[in-house]
């Protein structure tokens, strides 16, 4: 989209154009992490796209972290654990009726993501899963088991913005793609090439865990924006929310279908959130935390993404996120004006 048009749209939407905010816009690359990177000592919920898929639900890391993403904890060094190690239910709830986003004439139908028992994940059927949530692959060859992170569509003036964890997209993601509504090796809503990644310099410079978030832009397809294809995007909340009931839908790399969980997010520290939700294993890094979720309309406000402390967590049943505040808002503004 024309840069000037983007900026005008952003001014109207938010009244703000940021310059010199410490954000880095990086072109897309072939690998989710730099080849010359020194692996982080922290574990995460990102799975290497080259790693063999594993069904083990007790580890959230299938690979070393991205470049410079060593844990730099301002949060407590203790790790929260839960007694339950229950995986997602093998029997998804009954199929819900699909709905079409009224504001998008050509929008894809979205499912009715169910509210789950508190903290208990379940597998979504194809009719339940949202088209606004998808998997990140390192290339357009969407081989089953090779998705390594999760991302969600964020409402924006141009309709081309997704959000995920910073450690999901390296400084060189040349062939990286986003596949909304991914399931069992299929891309019902298209394969969208990631063209730019926007991350904070505090993350790209030294892997500050309090800046583990990334916005990315995707290229249009046949003149159609991502949002027009999937039925809109979720709103972004950067008010610093530290307590809320949220819906999380993500893609474990060990399977090719999404799981969902309803849980209560709370403050782990002044800069980090924590939630107990079972079975969020490798591949779920970047999963959005949706507050005020309306399952009927598939709407909610993103207050965080799995990442941050321990790059999302080192046990499948406890996940973390940075608190979305002014720095996250600055990155979003950078994205919509790029």
C-alpha angles and dihedrals in degrees: 000000000000109000094225092051089050092052094048090050090049092049090054093046099044110001091231139106115181127204128179094012095143093258123141123213109202129186118241121273146195099251133043089231134031113267092224094048123126106238117246121244089224124090123227148183093255118105122208110247090226096051121103112255114257129200093208110123097192099074126062097188123076093169146009117287126265125272116310094352098133115150111268098180121203086159123077114289091227120103122225115226136187131215093230122080094171114149126217116297114269089217113060118211117266117293114274124217115264123238134200122227104247095212095059117064093195097035123141118243116262129211130237102252104208128232107244133209105282110287095352117121124213136187116255122229117229092258092051101050121099123244088213092068123066149154129266118227127187091230142014089262096096098196113176112262094021099097109109106183145017129240137179135211115254121203110252138158093258095036094230107106129110129178130215139142120300092236090058095068120045129207091270113038098159099162101022116138138187118223112194116204091012116179136164095343095313131116105205093173099038139264110276120202115226108229104175137016123205118201135156117263088232086066099040091043104049108349097255103194091215089067099048097135133100136191118204136191123222128204119249120250120225090340092307124121124226093248093051088053098049102033104263133304139271119266120251120235116197098166093115097256111188102172128044145121105255141185117225124192119180146156118246108205091224090070137034098228130073128250128209136203137183113212146149115262118205140173115283090176136337089282104031138062128207134198137179110227123145128242102012094149134161112327096037095092108122094032109152122240104221117200120196090018117189108199094193095059096025091234132141145129121266110229097168147343130231105273136073116087109050085354089284102330143304097239126060095232101053123059135182139203137181116253109258108233139135094317091056091047089053091054091049091051089049089053097050093048096046 
